[in-house]
Short mmCIF file of C-alpha atoms in Angstrom, two decimals:
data_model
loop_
_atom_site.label_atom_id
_atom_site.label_comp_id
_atom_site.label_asym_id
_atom_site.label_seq_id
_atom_site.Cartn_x
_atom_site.Cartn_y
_atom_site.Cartn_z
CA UNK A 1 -20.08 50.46 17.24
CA UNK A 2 -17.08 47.74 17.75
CA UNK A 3 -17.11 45.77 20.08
CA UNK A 4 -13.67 47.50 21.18
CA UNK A 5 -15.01 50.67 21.60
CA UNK A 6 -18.61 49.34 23.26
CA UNK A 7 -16.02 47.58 25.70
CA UNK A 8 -13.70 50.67 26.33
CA UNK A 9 -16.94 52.70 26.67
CA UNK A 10 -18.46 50.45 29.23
CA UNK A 11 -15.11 50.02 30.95
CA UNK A 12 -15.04 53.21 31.72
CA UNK A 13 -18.20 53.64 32.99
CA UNK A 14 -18.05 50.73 35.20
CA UNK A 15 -14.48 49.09 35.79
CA UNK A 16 -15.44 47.01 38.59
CA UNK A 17 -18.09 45.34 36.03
CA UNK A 18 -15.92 45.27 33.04
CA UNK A 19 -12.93 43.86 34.82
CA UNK A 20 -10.44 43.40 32.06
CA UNK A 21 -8.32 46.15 29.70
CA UNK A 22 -9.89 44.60 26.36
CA UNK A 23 -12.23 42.27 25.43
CA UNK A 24 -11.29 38.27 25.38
CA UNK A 25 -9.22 36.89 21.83
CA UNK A 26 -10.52 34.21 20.41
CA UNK A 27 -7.89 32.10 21.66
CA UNK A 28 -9.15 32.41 25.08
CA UNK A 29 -12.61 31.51 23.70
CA UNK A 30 -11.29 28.69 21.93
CA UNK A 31 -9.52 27.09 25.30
CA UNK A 32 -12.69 28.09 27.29
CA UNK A 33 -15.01 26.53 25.31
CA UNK A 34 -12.28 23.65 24.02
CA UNK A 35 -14.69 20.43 26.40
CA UNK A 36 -17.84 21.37 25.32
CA UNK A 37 -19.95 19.99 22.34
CA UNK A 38 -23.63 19.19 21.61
CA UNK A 39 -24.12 17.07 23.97
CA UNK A 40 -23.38 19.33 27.01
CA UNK A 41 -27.35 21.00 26.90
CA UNK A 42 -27.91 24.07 27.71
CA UNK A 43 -25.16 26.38 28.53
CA UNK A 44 -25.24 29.06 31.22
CA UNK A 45 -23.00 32.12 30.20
CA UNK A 46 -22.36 34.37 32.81
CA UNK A 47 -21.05 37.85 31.85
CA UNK A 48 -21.26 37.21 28.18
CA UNK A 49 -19.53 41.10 27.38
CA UNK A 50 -19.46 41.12 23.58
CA UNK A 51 -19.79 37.45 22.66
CA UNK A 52 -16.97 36.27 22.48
CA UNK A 53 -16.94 33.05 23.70
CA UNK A 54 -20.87 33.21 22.81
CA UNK A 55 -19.23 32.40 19.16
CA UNK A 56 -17.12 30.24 20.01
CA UNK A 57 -19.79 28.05 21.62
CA UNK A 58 -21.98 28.00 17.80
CA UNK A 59 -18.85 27.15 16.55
CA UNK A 60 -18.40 23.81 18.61
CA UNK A 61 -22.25 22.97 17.56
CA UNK A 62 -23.82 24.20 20.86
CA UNK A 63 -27.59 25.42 19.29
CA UNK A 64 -28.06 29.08 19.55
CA UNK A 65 -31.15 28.66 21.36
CA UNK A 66 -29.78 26.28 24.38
CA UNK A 67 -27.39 28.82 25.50
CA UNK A 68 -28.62 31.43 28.28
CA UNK A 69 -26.55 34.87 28.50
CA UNK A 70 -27.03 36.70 31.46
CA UNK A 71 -25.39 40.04 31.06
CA UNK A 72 -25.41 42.85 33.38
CA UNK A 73 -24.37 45.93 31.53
CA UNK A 74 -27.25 47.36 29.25
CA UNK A 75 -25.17 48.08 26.19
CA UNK A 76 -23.85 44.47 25.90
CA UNK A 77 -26.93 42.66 26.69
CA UNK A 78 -28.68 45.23 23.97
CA UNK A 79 -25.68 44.03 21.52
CA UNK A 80 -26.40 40.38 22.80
CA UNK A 81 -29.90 40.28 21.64
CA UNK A 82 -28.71 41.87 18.08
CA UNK A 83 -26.27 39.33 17.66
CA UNK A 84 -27.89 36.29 19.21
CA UNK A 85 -31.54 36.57 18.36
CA UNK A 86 -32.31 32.97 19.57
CA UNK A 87 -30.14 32.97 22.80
CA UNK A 88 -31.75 34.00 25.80
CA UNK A 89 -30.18 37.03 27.02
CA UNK A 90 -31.24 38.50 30.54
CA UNK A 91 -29.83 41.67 31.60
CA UNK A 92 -29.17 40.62 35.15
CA UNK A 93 -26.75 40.28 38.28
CA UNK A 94 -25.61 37.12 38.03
CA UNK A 95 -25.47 36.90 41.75
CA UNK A 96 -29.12 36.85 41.50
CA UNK A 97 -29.94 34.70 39.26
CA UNK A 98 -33.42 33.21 40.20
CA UNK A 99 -34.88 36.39 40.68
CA UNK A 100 -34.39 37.23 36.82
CA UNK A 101 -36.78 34.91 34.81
CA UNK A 102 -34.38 31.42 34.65
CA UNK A 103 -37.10 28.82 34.34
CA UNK A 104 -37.95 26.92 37.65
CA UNK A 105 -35.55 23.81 37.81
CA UNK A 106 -33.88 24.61 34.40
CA UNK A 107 -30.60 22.54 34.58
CA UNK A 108 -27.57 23.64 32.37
CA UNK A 109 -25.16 20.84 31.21
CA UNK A 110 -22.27 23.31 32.05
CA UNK A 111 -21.60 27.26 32.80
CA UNK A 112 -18.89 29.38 31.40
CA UNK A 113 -17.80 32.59 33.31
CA UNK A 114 -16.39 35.76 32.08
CA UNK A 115 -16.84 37.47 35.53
CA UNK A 116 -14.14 39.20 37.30
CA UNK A 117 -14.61 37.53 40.47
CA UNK A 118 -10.81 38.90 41.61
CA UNK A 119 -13.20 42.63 41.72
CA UNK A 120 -15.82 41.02 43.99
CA UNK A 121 -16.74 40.75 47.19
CA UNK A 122 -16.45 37.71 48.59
CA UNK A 123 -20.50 37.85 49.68
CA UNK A 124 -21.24 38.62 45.56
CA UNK A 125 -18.68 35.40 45.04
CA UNK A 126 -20.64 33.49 47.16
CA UNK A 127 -24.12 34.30 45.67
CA UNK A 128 -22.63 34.06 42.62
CA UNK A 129 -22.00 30.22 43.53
CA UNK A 130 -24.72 29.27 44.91
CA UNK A 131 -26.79 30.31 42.16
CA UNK A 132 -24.54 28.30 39.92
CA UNK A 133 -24.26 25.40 42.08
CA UNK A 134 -28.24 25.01 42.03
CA UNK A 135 -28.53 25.45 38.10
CA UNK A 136 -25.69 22.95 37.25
CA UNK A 137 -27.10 19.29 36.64
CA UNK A 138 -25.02 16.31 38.28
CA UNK A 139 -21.50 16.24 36.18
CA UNK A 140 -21.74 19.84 35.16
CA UNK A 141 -18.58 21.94 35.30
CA UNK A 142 -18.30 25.93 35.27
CA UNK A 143 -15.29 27.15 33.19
CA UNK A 144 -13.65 29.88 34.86
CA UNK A 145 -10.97 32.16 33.38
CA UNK A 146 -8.67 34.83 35.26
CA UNK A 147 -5.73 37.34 34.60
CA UNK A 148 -4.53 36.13 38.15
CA UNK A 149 -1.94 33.40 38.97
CA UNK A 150 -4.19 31.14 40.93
CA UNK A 151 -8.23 30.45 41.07
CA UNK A 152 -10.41 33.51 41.29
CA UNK A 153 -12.27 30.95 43.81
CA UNK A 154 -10.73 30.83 47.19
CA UNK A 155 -9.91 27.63 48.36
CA UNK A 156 -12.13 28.04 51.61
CA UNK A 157 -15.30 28.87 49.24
CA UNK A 158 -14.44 26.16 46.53
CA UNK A 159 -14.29 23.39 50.00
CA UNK A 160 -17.63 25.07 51.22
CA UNK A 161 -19.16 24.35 47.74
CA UNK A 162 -17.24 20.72 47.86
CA UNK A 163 -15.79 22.10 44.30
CA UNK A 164 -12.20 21.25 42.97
CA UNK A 165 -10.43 23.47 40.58
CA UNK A 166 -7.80 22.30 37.73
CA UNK A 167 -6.37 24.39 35.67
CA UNK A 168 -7.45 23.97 32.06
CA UNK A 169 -4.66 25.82 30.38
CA UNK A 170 -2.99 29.46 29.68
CA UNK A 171 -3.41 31.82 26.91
CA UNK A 172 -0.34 33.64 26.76
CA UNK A 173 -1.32 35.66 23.48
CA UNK A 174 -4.31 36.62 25.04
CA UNK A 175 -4.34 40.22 26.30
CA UNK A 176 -3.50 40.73 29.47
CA UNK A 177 -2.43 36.58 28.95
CA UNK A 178 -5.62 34.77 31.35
CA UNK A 179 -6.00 31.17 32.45
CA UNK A 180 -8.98 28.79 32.34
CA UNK A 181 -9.75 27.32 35.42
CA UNK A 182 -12.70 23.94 35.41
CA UNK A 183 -14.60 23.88 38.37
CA UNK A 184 -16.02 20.67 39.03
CA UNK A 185 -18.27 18.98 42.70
CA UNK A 186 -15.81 16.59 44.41
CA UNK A 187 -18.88 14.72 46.31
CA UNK A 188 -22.92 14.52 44.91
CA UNK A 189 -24.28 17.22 46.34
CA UNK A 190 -26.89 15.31 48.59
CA UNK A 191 -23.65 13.58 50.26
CA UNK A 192 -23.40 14.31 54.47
CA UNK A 193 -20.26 16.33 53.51
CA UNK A 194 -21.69 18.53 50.69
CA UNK A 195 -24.59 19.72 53.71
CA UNK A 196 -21.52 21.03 56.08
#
């Protein structure tokens, strides 16, 4: 099966998971993915879809096996495992991560995130976060991309996380055109303003 039709398929079963029209271009993967080499360590991937940006990751030297998928929908995380036989790929809500087999205190250099947060409640947003925010070591960033005009990320939730967002760039040939968002901690987290 493409990965077009596996998409359309699951889209229609789920929207709400899906979240997009058509699976990301590889110009979106290449922006995404455009800071991080080698020596980022593992990668956290959340909401992998087809691997898209899974590629584009092996193609900027990242090993196979130090990239994570987690993957909610059973079809892609089945097509995951086909296609990345040393990742590890958990079918999971990424809004509960710890509860799905993530190695106690694994660290991940960095986290890219095809979830459509705009579809989400702000409570699955904020789980989502935290579980991110613990997994991330000291410098990591989590790449972010939307079809929206601003930051998925509120800017109440990204000050409650002590976060900053910049915009990494648009991909206007992408379909619908998305931008990349890098998420980064303003403060260490054991600072007296990151435990407000």
């Amino acid at each position: 099966m493409s990965n077009t039709s596996l998409f359309l398929r699951t889209l229609l079963t789920n929207p709400r998971m899906v979240g997009a029209i058509a699976p990301s271009g590889p110009v979106l993967a290449d922006l995404i993915t455009s800071e991080i080499g080698p020596s980022a360590g593992p990668v956290l991937e959340l909401g992998p879809g087809t691997g898209v940006f899974t590629r584009a990751l092996l193609a900027r030297g990242i090993c196979e096996s130090d990239i994570t998928l987690i993957e909610s929908a059973d079809s892609f995380a089945s097509l995951l495992r086909q296609r990345f036989p040393d990742a590890r790929v958990i079918c999971a809500d990424a809004a509960r991560l710890d509860a799905y087999g993530l190695p106690e205190g694994k660290q991940f250099g960095c986290a890219i995130s095809g979830l459509p947060l705009l579809n989400m409640s702000p409570k699955t947003v904020i789980a989502i976060l935290t579980a991110v925010s613990a997994r991330l070591r000291e410098g990591g960033a989590l790449y972010q991309f939307t079809y929206g005009l601003r930051c998925p990320i509120p800017h109440r939730l990204l000050d409650r996380f002590g976060f900053k967002a910049t915009l990494q760039g648009q991909v206007l040939r992408n379909f619908p055109p998305a931008r990349v968002y890098k998420i980064v901690r303003r403060r260490p987290i054991n600072s007296p303003a990151a435990a407000t």
